[in-house]
Short mmCIF file of C-alpha atoms and ligand atoms in Angstrom, two decimals:
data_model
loop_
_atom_site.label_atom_id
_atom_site.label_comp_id
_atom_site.label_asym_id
_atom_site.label_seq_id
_atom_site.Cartn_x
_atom_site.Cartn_y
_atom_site.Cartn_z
CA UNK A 295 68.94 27.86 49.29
CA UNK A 296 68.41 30.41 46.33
CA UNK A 297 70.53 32.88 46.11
CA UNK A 298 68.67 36.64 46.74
CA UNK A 299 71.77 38.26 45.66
CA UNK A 300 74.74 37.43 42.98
CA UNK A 301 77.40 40.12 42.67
CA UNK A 302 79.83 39.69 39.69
CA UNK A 303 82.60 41.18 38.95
CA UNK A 304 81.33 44.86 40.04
CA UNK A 305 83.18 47.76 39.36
CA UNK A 306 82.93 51.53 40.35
CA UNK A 307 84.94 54.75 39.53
CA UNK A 308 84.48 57.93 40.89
CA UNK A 309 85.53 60.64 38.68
CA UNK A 310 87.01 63.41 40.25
CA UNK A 311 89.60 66.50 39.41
CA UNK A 312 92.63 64.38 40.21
CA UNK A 313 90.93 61.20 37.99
CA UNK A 314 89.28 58.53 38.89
CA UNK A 315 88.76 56.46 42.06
CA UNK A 316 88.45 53.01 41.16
CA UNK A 317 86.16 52.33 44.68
CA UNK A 318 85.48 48.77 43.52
CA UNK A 319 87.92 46.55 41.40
CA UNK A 320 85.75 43.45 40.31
CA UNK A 321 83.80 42.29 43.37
CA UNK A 322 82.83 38.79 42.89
CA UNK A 323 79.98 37.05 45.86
CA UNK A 324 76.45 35.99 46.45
CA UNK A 325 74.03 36.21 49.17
CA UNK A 326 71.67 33.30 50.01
CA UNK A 327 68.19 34.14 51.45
CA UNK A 328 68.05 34.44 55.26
CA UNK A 329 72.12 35.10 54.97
CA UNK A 330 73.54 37.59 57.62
CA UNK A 331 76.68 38.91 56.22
CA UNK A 332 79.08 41.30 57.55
CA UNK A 333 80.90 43.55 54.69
CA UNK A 334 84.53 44.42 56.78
CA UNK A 335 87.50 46.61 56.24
CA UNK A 336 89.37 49.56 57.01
CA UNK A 337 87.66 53.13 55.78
CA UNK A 338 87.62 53.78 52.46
CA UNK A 339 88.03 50.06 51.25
CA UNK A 340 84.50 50.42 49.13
CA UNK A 341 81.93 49.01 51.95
CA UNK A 342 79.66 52.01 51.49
CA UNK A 343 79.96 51.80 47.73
CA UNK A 344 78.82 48.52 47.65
CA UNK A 345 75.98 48.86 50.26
CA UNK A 346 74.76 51.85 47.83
CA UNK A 347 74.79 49.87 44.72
CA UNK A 348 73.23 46.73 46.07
CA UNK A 349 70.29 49.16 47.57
CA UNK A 350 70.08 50.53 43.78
CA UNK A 351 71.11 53.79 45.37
CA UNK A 352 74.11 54.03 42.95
CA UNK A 353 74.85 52.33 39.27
CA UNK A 354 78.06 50.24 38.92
CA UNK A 355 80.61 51.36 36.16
CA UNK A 356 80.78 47.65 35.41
CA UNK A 357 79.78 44.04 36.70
CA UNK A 358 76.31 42.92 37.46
CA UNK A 359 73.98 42.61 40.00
CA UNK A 360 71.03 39.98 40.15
CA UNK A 361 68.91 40.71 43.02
CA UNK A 362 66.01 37.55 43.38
CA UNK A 363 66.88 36.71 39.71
CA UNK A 364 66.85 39.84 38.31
CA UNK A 365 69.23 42.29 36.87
CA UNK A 366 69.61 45.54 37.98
CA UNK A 367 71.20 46.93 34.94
CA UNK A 368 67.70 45.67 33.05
CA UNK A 369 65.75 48.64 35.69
CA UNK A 370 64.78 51.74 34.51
CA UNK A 371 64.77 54.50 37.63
CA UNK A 372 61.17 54.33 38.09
CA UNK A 373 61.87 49.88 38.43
CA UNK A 374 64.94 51.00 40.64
CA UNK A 375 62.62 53.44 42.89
CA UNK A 376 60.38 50.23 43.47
CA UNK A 377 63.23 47.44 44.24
CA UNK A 378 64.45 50.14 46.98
CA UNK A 379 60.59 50.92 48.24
CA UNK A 380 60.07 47.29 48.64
CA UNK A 381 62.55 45.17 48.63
CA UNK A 382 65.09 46.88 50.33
CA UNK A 383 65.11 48.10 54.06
CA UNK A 384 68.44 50.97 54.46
CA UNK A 385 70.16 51.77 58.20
CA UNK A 386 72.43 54.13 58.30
CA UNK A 387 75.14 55.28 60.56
CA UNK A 388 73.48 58.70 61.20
CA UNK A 389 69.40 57.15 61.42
CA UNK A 390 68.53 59.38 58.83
CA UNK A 391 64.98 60.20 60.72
CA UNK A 392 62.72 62.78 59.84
CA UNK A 393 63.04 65.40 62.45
CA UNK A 394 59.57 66.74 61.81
CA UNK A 395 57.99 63.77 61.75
CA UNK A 396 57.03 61.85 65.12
CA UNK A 397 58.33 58.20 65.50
CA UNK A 398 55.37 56.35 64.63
CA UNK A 399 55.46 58.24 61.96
CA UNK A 400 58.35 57.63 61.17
CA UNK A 401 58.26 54.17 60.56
CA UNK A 402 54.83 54.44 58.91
CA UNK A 403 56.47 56.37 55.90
CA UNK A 404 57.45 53.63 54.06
CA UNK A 405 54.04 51.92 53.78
CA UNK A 406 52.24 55.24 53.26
CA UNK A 407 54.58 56.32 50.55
CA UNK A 408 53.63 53.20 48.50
CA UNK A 409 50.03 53.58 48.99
CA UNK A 410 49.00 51.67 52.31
CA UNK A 411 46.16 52.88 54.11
CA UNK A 412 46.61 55.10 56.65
CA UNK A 413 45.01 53.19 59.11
CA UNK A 414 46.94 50.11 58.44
CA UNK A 415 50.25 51.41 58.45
CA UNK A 416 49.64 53.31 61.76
CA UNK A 417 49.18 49.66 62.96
CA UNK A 418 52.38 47.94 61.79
CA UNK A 419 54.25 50.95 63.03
CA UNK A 420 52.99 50.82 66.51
CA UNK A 421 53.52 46.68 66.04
CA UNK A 422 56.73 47.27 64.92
CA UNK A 423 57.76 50.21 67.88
CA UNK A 424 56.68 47.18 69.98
CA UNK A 425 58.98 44.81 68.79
CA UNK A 426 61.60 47.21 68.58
CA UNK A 427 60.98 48.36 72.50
CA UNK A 428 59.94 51.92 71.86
CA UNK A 429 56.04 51.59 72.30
CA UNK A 430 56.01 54.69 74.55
CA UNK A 431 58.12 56.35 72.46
CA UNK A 432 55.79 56.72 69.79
CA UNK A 433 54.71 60.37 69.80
CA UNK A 434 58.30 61.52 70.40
CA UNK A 435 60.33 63.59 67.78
CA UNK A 436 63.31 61.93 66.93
CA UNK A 437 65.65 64.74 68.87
CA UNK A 438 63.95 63.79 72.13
CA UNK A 439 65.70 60.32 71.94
CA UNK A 440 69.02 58.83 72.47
CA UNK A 441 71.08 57.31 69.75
CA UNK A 442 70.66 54.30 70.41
CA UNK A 443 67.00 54.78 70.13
CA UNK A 444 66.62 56.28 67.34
CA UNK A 445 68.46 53.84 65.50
CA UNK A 446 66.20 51.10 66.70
CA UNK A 447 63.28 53.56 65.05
CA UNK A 448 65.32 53.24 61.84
CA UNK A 449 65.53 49.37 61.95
CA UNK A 450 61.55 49.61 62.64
CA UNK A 451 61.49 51.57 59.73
CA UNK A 452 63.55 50.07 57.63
CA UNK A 453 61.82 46.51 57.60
CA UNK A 454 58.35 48.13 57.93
CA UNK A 455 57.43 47.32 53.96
CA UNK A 456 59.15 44.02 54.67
CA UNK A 457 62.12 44.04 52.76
CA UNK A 458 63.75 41.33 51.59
CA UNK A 459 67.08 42.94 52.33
CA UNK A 460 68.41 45.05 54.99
CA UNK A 461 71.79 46.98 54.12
CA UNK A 462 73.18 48.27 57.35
CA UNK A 463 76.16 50.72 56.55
CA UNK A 464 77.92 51.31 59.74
CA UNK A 465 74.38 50.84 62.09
CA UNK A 466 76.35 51.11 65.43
CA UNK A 467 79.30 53.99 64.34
CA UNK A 468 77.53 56.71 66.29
CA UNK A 469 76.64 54.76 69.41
CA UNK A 470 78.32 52.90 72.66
CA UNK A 471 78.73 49.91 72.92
CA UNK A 472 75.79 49.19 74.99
CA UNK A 473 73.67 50.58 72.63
CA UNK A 474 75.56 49.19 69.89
CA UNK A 475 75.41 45.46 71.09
CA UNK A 476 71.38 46.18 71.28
CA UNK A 477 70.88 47.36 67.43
CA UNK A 478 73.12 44.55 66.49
CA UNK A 479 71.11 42.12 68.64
CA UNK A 480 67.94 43.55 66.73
CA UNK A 481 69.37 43.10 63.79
CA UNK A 482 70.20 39.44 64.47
CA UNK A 483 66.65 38.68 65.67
CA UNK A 484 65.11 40.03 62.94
CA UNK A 485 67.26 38.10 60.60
CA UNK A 486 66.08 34.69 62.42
CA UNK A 487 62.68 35.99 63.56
CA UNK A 488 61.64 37.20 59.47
CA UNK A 489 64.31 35.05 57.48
CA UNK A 490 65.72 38.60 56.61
CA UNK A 491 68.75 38.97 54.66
CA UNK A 492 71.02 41.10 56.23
CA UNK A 493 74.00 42.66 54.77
CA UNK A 494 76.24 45.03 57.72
CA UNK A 495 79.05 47.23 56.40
CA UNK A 496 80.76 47.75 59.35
CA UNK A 497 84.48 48.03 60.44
CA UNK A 498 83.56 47.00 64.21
CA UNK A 499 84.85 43.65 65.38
CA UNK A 500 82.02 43.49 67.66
CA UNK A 501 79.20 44.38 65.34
CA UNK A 502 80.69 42.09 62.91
CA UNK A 503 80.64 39.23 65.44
CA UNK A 504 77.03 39.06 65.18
CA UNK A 505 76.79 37.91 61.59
CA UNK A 506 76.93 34.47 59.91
CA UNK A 507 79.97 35.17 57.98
CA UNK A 508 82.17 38.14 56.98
CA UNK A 509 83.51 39.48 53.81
CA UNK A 510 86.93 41.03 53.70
CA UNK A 511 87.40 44.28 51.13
CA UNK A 512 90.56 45.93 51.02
CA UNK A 513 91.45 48.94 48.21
CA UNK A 514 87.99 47.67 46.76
CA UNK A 515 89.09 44.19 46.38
CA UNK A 516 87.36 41.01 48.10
CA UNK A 517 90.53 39.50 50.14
CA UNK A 518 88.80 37.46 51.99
CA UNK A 519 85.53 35.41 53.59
CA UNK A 520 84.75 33.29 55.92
CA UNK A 521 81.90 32.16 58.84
CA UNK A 522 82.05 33.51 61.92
CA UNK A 523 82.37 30.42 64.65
CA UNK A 524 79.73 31.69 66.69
CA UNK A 525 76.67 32.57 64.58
CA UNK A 526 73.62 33.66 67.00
CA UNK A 527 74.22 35.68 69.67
CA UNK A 528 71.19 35.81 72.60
CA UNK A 529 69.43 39.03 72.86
P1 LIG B 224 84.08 52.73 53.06
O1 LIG B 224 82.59 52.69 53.17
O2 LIG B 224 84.73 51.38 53.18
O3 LIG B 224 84.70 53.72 54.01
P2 LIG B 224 83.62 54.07 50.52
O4 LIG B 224 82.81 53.14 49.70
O5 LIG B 224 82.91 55.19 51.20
O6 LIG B 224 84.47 53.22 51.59
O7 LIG B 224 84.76 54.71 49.63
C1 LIG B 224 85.60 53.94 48.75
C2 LIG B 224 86.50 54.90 47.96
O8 LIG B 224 85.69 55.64 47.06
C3 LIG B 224 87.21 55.91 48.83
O9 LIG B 224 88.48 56.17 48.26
C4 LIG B 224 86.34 57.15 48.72
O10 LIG B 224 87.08 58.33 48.92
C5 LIG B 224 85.80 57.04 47.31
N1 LIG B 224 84.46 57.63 47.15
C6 LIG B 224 83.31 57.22 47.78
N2 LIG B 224 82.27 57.95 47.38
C7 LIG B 224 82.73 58.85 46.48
C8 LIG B 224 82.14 59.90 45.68
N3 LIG B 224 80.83 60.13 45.74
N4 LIG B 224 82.94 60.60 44.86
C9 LIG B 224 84.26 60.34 44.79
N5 LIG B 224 84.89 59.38 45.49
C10 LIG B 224 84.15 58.64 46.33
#
């Protein structure tokens, strides 16, 4: 399987008063297509750096990053702006919804905001609030839900311009574990349903469960990787 994402040697400092923060120290991996990977370790290891340079959020003070082939360091912004509009799908620990905005529309922002008609990304919004279980939801604002709804709006809006990543940074830190175990089980049916490549920072041994295989950081160091013995977990 081709490799969607190689990850060499990446390095980032933070400069600060005090000096620098060295939140990556050489980060060596790569991601194959249709990969579900969970990014673990304790807070502050680096998994949000990482997450944030591999969705071109952030640029690396050293190392590379080929995503499908090609090198990020290569991109200009406006190059970077499209990789993240449409290759890249981004759920967050706090959903990061527009409060103004209605859920539907929501989730059609994506496609609008890179020129879809109007009429056709109302449709794969309400397909996707379908999927995602939150059909009658649709004319909500995002305060009248519960967590654990709103973050399945995020995942619908996250892989409404079908990405070919989804970075998850800490998707289930702000909800119980019932709703937790469902946005993880979305996650994984996604990832088998669309092939999507999922990448999960997540310190949770239970949201971690649900991936393929795990990667270790520690002090912004890979320590470790492995599979997880149990892959696919039934919704
Ligand atoms: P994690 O997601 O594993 O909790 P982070 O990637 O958020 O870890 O942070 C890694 C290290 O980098 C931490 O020491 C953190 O304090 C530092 N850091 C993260 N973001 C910044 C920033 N914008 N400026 C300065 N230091 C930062």
């Amino acid at each position: 399987m081709a490799n969607l994402l190689e990850v060499s040697d990446l390095r980032k400092v933070y400069e600060g008063p005090d000096g620098g923060v060295e939140a990556l120290q050489g980060v060596t991996f790569s991601v194959s297509r249709g990969d579900f990977v969970a990014v673990r370790g304790p807070s502050g290891c680096g998994k949000s750096t990482l997450l944030h340079i591999l969705g071109a959020m952030e640029r690396p003070t050293g190392g590379s990053v080929r995503f499908d082939g090609q090198e990020l360091r290569s991109l200009h912004s406006d190059g970077l702006a499209r990789l993240r509009r449409r290759q890249i799908g981004f759920v967050f620990q706090e959903f990061n919804l527009f409060p103004t905005l209605t859920v539907l529309e929501n989730v059609m922002l994506p496609l609008t905001l890179d020129g879809a008609a109007e009429q056709q990304a109302r449709r794969r919004a309400a397909r996707l609030l379908e999927e995602v279980g939150l059909a009658d939801r649709s004319k909500h604002f995002p305060a009248q839900l519960s967590g654990g709804e709103m973050q399945r709006v995020a995942v619908a809006r996250a892989v409404a311009a079908q990405p070919g990543l989804l970075l998850a940074d800490e998707p289930t830190g702000n909800l119980d574990s019932e709703n937790g175990r469902r946005v993880m089980q979305l996650l994984s049916g996604l990832n088998r349903s669309l092939q999507l490549t999922v990448l999960l920072a997540t310190h949770s041994d239970e949201a971690a469960s649900h991936a393929a295989r795990w990667l270790l950081l520690r002090d912004g160091r890979l320590v470790a990787q492995g599979e997880n013995p149990q892959s696919e977990k039934s919704p």
